XYZ file of C-alpha atoms in Angstrom:
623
model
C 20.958 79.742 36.099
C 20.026 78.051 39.382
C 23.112 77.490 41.493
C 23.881 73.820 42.655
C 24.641 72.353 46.140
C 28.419 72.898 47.545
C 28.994 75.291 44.559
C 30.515 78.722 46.032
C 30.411 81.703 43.645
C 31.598 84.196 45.975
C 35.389 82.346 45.572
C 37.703 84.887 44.771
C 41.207 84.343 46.510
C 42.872 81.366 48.574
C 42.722 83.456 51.977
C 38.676 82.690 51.885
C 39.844 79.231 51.269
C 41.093 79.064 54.837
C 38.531 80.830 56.523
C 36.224 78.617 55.178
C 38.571 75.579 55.973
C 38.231 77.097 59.409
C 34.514 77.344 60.056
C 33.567 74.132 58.158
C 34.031 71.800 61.411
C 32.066 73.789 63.657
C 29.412 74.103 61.085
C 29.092 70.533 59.800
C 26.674 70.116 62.765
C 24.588 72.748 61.995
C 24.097 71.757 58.182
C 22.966 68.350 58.646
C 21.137 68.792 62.051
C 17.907 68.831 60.105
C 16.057 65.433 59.586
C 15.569 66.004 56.008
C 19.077 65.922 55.153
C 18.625 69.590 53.841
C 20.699 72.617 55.402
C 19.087 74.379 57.877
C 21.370 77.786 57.122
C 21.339 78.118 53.195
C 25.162 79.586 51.359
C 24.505 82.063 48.427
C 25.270 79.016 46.070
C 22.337 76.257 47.136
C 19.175 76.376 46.575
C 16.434 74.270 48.459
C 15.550 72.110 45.106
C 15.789 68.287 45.617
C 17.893 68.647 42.724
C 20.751 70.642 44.428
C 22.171 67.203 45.928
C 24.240 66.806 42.653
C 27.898 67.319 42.736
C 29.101 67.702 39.545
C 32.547 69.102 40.195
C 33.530 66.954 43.415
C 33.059 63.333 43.596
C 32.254 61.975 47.097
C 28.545 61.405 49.395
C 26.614 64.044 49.123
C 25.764 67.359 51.814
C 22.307 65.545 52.549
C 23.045 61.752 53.100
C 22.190 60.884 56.186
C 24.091 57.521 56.171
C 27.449 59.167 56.641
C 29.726 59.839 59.649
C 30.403 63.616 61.059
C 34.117 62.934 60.484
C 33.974 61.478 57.342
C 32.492 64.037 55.154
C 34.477 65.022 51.714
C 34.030 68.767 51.190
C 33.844 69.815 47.329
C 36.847 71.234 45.483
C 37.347 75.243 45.548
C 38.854 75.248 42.693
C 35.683 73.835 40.308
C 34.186 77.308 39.712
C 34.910 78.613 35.953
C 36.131 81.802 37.421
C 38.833 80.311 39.471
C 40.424 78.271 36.463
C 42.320 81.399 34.753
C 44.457 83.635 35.977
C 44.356 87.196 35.970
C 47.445 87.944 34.600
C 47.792 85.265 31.406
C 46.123 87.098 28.252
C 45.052 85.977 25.551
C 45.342 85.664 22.087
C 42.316 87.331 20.250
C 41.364 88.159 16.286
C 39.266 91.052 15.397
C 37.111 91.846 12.849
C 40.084 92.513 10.693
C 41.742 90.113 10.872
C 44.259 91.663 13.494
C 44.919 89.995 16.399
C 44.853 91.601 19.864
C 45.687 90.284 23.656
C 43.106 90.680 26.217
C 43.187 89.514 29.534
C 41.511 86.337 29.833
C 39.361 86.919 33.234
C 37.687 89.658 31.716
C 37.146 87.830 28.766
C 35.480 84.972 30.766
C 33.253 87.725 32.861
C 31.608 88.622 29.770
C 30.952 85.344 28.695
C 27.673 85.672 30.599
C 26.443 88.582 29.321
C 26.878 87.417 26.085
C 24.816 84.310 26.375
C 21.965 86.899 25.966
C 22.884 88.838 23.196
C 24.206 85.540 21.112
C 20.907 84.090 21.186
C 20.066 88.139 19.557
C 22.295 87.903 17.573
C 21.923 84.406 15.725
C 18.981 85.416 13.845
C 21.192 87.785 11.828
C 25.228 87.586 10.754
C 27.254 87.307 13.723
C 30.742 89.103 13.189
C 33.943 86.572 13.252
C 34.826 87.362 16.575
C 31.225 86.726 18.046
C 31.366 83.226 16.130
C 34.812 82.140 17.483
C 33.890 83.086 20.909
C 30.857 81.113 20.558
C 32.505 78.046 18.923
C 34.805 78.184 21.612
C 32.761 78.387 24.721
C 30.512 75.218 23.723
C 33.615 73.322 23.018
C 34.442 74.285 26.668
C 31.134 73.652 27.868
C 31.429 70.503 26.565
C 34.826 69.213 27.719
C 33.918 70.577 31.391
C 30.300 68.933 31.598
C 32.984 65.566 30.877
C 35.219 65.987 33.031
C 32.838 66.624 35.842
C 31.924 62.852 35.957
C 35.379 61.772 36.785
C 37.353 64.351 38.473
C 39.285 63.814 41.894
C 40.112 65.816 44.550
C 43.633 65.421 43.960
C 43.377 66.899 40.050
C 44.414 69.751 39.027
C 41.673 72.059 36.951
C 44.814 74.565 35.958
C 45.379 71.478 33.189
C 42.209 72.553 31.336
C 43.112 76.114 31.930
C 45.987 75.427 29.393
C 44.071 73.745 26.974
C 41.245 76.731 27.047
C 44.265 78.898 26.480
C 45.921 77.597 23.378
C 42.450 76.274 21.800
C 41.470 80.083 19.992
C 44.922 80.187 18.444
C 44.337 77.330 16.910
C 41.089 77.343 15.328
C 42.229 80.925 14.015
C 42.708 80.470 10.144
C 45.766 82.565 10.635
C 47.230 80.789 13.826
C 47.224 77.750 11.427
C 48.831 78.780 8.378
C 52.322 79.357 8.468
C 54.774 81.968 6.734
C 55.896 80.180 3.697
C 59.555 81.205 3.837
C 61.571 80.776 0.468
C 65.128 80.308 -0.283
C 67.369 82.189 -0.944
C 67.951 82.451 -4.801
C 71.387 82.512 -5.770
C 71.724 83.714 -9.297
C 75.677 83.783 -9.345
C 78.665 82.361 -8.205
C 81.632 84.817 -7.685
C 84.286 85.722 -10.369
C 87.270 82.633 -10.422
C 90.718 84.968 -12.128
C 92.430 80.986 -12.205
C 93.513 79.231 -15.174
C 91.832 75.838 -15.476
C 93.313 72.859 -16.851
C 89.954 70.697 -16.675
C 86.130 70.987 -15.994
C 83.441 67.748 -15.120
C 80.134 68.456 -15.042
C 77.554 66.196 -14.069
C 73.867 65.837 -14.465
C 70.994 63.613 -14.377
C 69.694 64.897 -17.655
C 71.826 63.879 -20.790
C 74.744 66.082 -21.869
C 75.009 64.664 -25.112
C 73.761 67.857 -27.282
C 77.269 69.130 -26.295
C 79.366 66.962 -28.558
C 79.896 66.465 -32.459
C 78.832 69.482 -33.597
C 77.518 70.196 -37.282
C 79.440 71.237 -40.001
C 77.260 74.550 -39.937
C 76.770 74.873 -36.381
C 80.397 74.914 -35.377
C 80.824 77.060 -38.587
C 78.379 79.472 -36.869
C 79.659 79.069 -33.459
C 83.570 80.109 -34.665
C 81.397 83.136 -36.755
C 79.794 84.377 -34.033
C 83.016 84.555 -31.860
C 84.722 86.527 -34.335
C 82.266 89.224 -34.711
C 80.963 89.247 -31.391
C 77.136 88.178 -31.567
C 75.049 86.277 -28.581
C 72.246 84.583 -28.608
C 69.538 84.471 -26.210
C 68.588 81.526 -24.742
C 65.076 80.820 -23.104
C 64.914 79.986 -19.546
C 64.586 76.329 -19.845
C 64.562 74.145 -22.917
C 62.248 70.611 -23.595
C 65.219 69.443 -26.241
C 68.505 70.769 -25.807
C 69.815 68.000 -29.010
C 66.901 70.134 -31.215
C 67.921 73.256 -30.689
C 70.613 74.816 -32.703
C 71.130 78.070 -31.492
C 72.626 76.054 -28.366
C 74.855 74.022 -29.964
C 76.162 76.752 -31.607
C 76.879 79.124 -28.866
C 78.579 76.456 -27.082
C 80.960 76.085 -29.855
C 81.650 79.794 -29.490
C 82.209 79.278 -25.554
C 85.105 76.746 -26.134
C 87.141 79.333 -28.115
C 89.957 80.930 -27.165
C 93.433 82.660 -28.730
C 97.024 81.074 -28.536
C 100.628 82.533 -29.409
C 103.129 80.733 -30.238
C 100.989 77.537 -31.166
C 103.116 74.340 -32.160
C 100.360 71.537 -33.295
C 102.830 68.587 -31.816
C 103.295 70.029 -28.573
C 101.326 70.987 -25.976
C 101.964 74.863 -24.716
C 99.971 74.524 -21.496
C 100.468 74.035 -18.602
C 104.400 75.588 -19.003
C 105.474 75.221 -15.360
C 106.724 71.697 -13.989
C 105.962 71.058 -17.836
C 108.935 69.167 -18.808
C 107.805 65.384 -19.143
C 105.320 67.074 -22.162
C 108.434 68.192 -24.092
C 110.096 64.734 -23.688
C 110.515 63.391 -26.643
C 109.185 66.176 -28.539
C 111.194 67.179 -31.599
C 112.089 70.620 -30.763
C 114.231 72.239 -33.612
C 114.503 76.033 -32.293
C 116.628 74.201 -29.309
C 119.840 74.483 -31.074
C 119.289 76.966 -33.519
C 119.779 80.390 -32.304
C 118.660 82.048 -35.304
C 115.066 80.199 -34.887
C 115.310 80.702 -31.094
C 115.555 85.049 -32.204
C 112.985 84.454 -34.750
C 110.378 82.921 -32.200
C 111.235 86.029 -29.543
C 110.654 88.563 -31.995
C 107.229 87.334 -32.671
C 106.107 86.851 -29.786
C 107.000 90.445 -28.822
C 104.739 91.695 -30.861
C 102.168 89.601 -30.018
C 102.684 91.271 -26.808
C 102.738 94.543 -27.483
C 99.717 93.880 -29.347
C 97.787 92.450 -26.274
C 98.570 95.379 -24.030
C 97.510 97.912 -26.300
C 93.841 96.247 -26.740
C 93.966 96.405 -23.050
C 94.369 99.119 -22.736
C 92.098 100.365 -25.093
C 89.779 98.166 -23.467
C 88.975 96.026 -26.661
C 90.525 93.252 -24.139
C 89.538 92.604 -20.888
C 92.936 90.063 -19.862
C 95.358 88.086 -21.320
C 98.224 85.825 -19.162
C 102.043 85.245 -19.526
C 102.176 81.614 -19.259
C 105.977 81.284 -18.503
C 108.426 78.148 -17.480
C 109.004 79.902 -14.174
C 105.630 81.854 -13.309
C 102.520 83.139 -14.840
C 101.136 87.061 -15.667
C 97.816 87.947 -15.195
C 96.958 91.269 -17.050
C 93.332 92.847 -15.883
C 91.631 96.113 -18.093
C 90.526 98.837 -16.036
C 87.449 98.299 -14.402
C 87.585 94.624 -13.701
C 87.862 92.756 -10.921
C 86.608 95.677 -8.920
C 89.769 98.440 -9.730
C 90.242 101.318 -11.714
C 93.585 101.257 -12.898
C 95.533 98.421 -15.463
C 96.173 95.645 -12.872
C 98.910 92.760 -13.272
C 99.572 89.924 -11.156
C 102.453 87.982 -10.938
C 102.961 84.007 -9.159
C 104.884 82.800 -8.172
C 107.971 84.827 -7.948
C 111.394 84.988 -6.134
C 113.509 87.319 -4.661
C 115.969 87.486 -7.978
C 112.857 88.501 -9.995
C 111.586 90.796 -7.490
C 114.870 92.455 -6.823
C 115.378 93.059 -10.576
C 111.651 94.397 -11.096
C 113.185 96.598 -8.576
C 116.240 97.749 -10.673
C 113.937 98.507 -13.574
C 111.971 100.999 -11.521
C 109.049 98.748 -11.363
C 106.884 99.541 -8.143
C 105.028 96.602 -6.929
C 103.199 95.158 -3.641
C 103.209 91.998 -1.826
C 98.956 91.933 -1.151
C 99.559 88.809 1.287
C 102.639 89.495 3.557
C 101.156 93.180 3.731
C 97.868 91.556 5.221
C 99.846 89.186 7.590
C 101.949 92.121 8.607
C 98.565 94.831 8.942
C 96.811 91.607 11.172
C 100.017 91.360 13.161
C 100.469 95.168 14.289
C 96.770 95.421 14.869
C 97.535 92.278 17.145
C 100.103 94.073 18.472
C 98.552 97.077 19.204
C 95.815 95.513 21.381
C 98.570 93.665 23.129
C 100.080 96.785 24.008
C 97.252 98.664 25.011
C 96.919 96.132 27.935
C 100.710 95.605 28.379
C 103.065 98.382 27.793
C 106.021 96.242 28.015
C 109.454 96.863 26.644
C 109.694 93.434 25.163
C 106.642 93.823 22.731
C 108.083 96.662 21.606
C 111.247 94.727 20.781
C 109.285 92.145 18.918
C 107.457 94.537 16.942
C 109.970 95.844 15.809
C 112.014 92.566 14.587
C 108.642 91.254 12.847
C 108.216 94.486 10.947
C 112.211 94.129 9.985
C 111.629 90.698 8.692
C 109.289 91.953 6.222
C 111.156 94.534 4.133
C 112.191 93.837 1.039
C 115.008 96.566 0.281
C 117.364 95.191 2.943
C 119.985 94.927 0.015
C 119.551 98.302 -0.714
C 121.766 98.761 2.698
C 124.012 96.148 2.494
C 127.311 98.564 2.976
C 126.289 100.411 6.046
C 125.076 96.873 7.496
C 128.430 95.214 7.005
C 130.087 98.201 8.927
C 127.751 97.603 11.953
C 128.722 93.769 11.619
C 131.971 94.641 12.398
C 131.249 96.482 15.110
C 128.691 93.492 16.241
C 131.910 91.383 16.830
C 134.035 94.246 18.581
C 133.198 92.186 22.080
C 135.343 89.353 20.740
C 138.434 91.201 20.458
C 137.760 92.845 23.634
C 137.376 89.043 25.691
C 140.518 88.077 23.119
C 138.916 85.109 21.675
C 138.850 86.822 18.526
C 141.246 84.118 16.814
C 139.857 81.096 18.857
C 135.784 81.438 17.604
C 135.108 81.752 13.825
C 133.871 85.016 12.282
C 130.992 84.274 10.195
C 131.425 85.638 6.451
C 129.295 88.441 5.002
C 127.654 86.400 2.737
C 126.254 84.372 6.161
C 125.073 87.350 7.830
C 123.118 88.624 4.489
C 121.296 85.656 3.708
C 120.457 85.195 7.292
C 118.844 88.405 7.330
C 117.357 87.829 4.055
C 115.610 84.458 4.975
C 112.545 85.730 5.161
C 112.476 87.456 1.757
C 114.133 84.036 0.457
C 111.257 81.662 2.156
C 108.410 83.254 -0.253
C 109.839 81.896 -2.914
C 107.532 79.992 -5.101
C 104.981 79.954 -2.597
C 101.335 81.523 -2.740
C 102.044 84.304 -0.631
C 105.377 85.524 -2.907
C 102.453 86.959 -5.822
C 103.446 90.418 -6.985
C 100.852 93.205 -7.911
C 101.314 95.808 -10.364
C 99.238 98.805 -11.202
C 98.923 101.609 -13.193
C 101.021 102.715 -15.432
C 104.389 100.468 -14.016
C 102.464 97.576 -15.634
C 103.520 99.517 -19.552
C 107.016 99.421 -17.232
C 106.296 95.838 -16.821
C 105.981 94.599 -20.298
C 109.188 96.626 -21.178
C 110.769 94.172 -18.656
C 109.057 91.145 -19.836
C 110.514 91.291 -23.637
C 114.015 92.520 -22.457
C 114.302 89.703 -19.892
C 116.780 86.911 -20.904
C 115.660 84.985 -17.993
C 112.331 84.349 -19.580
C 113.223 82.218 -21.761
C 114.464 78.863 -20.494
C 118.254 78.309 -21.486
C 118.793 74.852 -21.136
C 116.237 71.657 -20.775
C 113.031 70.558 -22.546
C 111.828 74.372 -23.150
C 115.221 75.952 -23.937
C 114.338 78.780 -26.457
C 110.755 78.716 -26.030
C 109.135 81.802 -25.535
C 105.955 81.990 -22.866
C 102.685 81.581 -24.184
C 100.053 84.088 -24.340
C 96.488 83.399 -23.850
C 93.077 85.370 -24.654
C 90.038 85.615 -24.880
C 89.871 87.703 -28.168
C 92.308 87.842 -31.262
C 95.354 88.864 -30.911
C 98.406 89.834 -33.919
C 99.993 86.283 -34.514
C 97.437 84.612 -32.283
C 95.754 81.227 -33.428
C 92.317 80.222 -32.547
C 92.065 77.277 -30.026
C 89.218 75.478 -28.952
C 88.998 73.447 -26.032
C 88.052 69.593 -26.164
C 84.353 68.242 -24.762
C 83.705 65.090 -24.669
C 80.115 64.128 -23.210
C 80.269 60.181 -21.450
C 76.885 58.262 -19.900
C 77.475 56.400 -16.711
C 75.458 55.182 -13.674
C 75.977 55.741 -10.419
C 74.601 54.026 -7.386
C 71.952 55.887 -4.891
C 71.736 53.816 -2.361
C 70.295 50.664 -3.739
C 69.354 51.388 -6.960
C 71.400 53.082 -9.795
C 70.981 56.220 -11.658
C 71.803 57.161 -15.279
C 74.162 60.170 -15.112
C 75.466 62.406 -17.631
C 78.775 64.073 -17.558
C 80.580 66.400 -19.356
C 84.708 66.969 -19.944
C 86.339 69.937 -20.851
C 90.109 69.918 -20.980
C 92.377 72.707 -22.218
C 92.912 76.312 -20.682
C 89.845 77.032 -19.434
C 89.581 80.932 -19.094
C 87.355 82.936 -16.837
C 84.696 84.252 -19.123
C 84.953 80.442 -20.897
C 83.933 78.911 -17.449
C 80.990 81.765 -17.238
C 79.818 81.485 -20.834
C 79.511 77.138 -20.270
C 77.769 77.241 -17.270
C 75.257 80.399 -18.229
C 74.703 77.241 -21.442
C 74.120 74.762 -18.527
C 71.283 76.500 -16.762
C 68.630 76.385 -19.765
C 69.257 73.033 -20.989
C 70.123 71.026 -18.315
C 66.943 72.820 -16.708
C 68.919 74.319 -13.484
C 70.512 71.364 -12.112
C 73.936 70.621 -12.670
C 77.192 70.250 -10.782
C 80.513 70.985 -11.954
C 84.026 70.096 -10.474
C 86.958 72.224 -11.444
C 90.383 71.674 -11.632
C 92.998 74.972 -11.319
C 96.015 75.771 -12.644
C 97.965 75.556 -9.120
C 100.001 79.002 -9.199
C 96.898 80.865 -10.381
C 94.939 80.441 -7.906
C 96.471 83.025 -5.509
C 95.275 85.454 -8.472
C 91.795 86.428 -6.339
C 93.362 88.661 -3.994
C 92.735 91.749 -3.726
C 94.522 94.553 -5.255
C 95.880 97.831 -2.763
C 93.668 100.232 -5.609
C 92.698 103.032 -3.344
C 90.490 104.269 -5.911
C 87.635 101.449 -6.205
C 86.016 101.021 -9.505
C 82.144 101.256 -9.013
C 80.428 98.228 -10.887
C 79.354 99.318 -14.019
C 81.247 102.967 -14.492
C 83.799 101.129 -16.632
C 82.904 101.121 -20.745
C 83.780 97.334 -21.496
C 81.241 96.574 -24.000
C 83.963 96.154 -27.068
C 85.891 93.944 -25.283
C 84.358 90.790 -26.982
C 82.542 89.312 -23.935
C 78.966 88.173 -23.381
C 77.653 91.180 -20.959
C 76.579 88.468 -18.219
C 80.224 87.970 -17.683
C 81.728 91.535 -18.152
C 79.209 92.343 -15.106
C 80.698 89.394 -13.144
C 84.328 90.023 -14.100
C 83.767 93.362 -12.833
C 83.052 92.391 -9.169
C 85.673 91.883 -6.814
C 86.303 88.568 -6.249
C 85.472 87.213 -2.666
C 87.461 83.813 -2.842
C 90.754 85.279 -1.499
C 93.693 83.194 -2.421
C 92.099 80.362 -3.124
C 90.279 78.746 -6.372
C 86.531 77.476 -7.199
C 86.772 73.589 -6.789
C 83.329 72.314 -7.222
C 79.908 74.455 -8.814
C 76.435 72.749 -8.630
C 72.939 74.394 -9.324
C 70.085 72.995 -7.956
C 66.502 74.212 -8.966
C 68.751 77.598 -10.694
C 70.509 78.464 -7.548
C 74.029 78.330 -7.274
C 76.185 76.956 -4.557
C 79.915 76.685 -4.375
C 83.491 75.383 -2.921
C 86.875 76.889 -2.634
């Protein structure tokens, strides 16, 4: 390759730049001193061709025109030899035979580039290997952009722009550069276990809902048959005609069943709390008759007892105590992630408490026992920084404020108020300032325990065997039973997802409605779907495990709770932790899709599920 005129080879670092700089002007004579135009003293990169005058990397009059002046000759650019345009220390980016790629450093990459010019033209009468052809490939399309930029480049432009270019160009003619990592989403299968009552469910899709309503004579028949002796069937993933198939429409009829004591056909039993404009009106016989009003409780003890022994044989998974004042929630062991019978009461008060007390009941407070736990562990950091006296004070007032057998010491406290106003008489303004009563100082001390009442944070947890305790105290309670107003002489009302002695098989109402809806400037036909009545836990599970297949994994669903059961997701203090799974509850009457979610702890804290939508058969949720 012959070298060209004003082309300098030898170029290696800026510090020959200046010593060249420095002998140009005493050697510009010397060059073009000969008449020919043609250096007298030739540089390792001429040659003595008459084609050497061209000056492909530096635009300008050439080294042998003899119509220029001394002073005004433009020198060629340093920087336009191929070695000088990468630097050392930038690698690069290189694919092997494999398929693996490896980093190199780029000026050694570029110093072979010579040596194999020879052995590519070898080479290309057989198969070149795919690193030989993608170095080749790339060096012509260098070749080619350089041998156009040479026409038009300044002095003043930068050659460290094509360096960039040369840089990212094998990355991306590398099949695997260019493909990227198809990431997927995240496939969410489930949504977590809801232990709320619900009073309502709307679902909403854009295929039709109407397969879910007016049932046939023999597919509802099948759908009440299949409840009662326990029988599922399976479902494909996705269905063409939901209206077609039967085997859907009859194990949505068996989805919408559940069990009701006392049922009265005129009146509605649930909701029972803040209940009273249903009852208006009403005729309600048992309200004056006491004999009816004994009747009524005597069945509906039984009914109880009934429920807690299938619970505790675990032929029931839960049943609630829907009462005018608050509402049980009884759990089988090895749901909702304990081992051990679990009952939760909300809300409650401090008269209820205080006599669960009496009856030797031992219960918890799961909420203020997490405020409290967060506050000392506050209050331990606190006083790891400061050891002040007045934390300490505080501490100990905060942690006096939250116990609940403060009436267990109400006679040695009134002693020590006494002695609390001992200053007065000692200043003798005892008869001038007013002695507060006793009753004063115990219900200021007892605000605390008094301000839970009917809130979220006042539910009650009760486990083991103080819950057999608990339904002891249940049928013996007078205060159960309303004594005066619309549901005087009522007794609660059990619900359950199996049959119960004395229970009556419910089922709740759907009713399927076609609508459109605007999206943005057109509108859209969209299905929707009602269900009213009290929606139970494995009910909600059972529908929406029917949604999937025929509404071909894309739904949405807004749900309405039962207010005071939705605290009823907390956690329970079980030290011993059920593992999923260890727990036999495959008599209990459930599908096994929602025994396995039942048995999970529930995540949602004291809150409720409000809204549910599936999209391409992953779940998302609100609470």
């Amino acid at each position: 390759m012959s070298q060209q005129a004003g082309y300098s080879p030898s170029f290696k670092r800026p510090a020959e730049i200046m010593r060249l700089r420095r002998k140009r002007p005493r050697s510009d004579a010397g060059v073009f001193s000969s008449p020919s135009g043609q250096s007298s003293t030739g540089s390792p990169g001429q040659s003595g061709s008459p084609q050497a005058c061209v000056r492909p990397f530096s635009p300008g009059p050439l080294f042998n025109n003899q119509n220029r002046s001394g002073g005004g000759v433009k020198r060629r650019n340093p920087f336009a030899h191929i070695e000088n345009t990468y630097s050392p220390k930038k690698k690069l980016l290189i694919y092997n035979d494999d398929g693996n790629a490896e980093a190199g450093d780029i000026q050694k990459w570029t110093e072979k580039e010579g040596e194999e010019d020879v052995s590519t033209k070898k080479e290309s009468r057989g198969v070149l290997p795919f690193s030989a052809r993608l170095m080749k490939a790339e060096k012509q399309e260098r070749q080619h952009i350089s041998s156009k930029k040479c026409l038009t480049f300044s002095e003043d432009d930068s050659l460290f722009e094509e360096e960039e270019e040369d840089v990212k160009s094998p990355l991306l003619k590398s099949p695997q550069a260019i493909a990227p990592a198809s990431i997927s989403r995240p496939v969410c299968t489930e949504y977590p276990a809801d232990w709320s009552l619900k009073t309502r469910l709307l679902f909403t899709s854009p295929l039709s809902l109407s397969w879910a309503e007016q049932p046939k004579a023999q597919e509802e028949a099948l759908g009440l048959s299949q409840h009662c002796r326990t029988q599922f069937s399976t479902l494909p993933h996705s269905l063409q005609d939901p209206r077609s198939c039967s085997e859907l429409r009859c194990a949505f009829q068996q989805s919408l069943v559940y069990w009701q004591h006392p049922s009265l056909p005129w009146i509605s039993l649930f909701p029972r709390i803040n209940a009273e404009r249903s009852f208006t009106g009403k005729n309600t016989p048992w309200a004056q008759d006491t004999a009816l009003q004994q009747s009524l409780l005597s069945e509906w003890s039984v009914s109880l007892s009934s429920l807690y022994s299938l619970l505790k044989a675990r032929l029931c998974p839960y049943f609630y105590v829907c009462s005018y004042q608050f509402t049980v929630l009884f759990r089988a062991a090895g749901l909702g992630g304990s081992s051990n019978i679990v009952a939760l009461i909300s809300p409650t008060t401090r008269g209820l408490r205080v006599r669960m007390k009496a009856e030797g009941i031992e219960f918890s407070l799961p909420l203020v026992e997490e405020r409290r736990k967060s506050r000392e562990s506050r209050e331990q950091q606190n006083l790891t920084v400061n050891q002040g006296e007045e934390e300490q004070k505080e501490k100990e007032e905060e942690c006096s404020e939250l116990k609940e057998d403060s009436d267990c010491q109400a006679d040695d406290e009134g002693e020590n108020d006494d002695e609390d106003f001992s200053w007065l008489k000692e200043m003798g303004v005892q008869d001038k300032i007013k002695k507060p009563d006793s009753i004063t100082i115990q219900l200021r001390k007892e605000g605390h325990a008094v301000s839970l009442d009917h809130k979220p944070e006042s539910v009650v947890c009760v486990e083991g065997s103080h819950t057999f305790t608990l339904i002891n105290f249940l049928i013996n309670c007078k205060s159960l039973v309303a004594a005066a107003g619309s549901q005087a002489g009522l007794p609660p009302t059990l619900l359950a997802p199996i049959a119960f002695r004395g229970a009556t098989m419910q089922t709740l109402k759907a009713r399927s409605v076609n609508v459109k809806s605007q999206v943005g400037s057109t509108y859209q036909n969209i299905s929707s779907l009602e269900i009213t009545g009290p929606v139970l836990p494995s009910s909600l599970h059972a529908i929406t495990n029917l949604l999937r297949p025929a509404q071909k994994g894309n739904f949405s669903a807004a749900l309405y709770s039962h207010t005071p059961t939705a605290v009823m997701n907390i956690h329970s203090n079980d030290k011993q932790q059920c593992a999923g799974g260890s727990a036999d509850l495959s008599g209990c009457g459930l599908h096994p899709a929602s025994i396995q979610q039942l048995q999970q702890t529930s995540t949602l804290g004291k809150s409720a599920l409000t809204h549910i939508t599936m999209n391409n058969f992953s779940y998302n949720w609100k609470n």
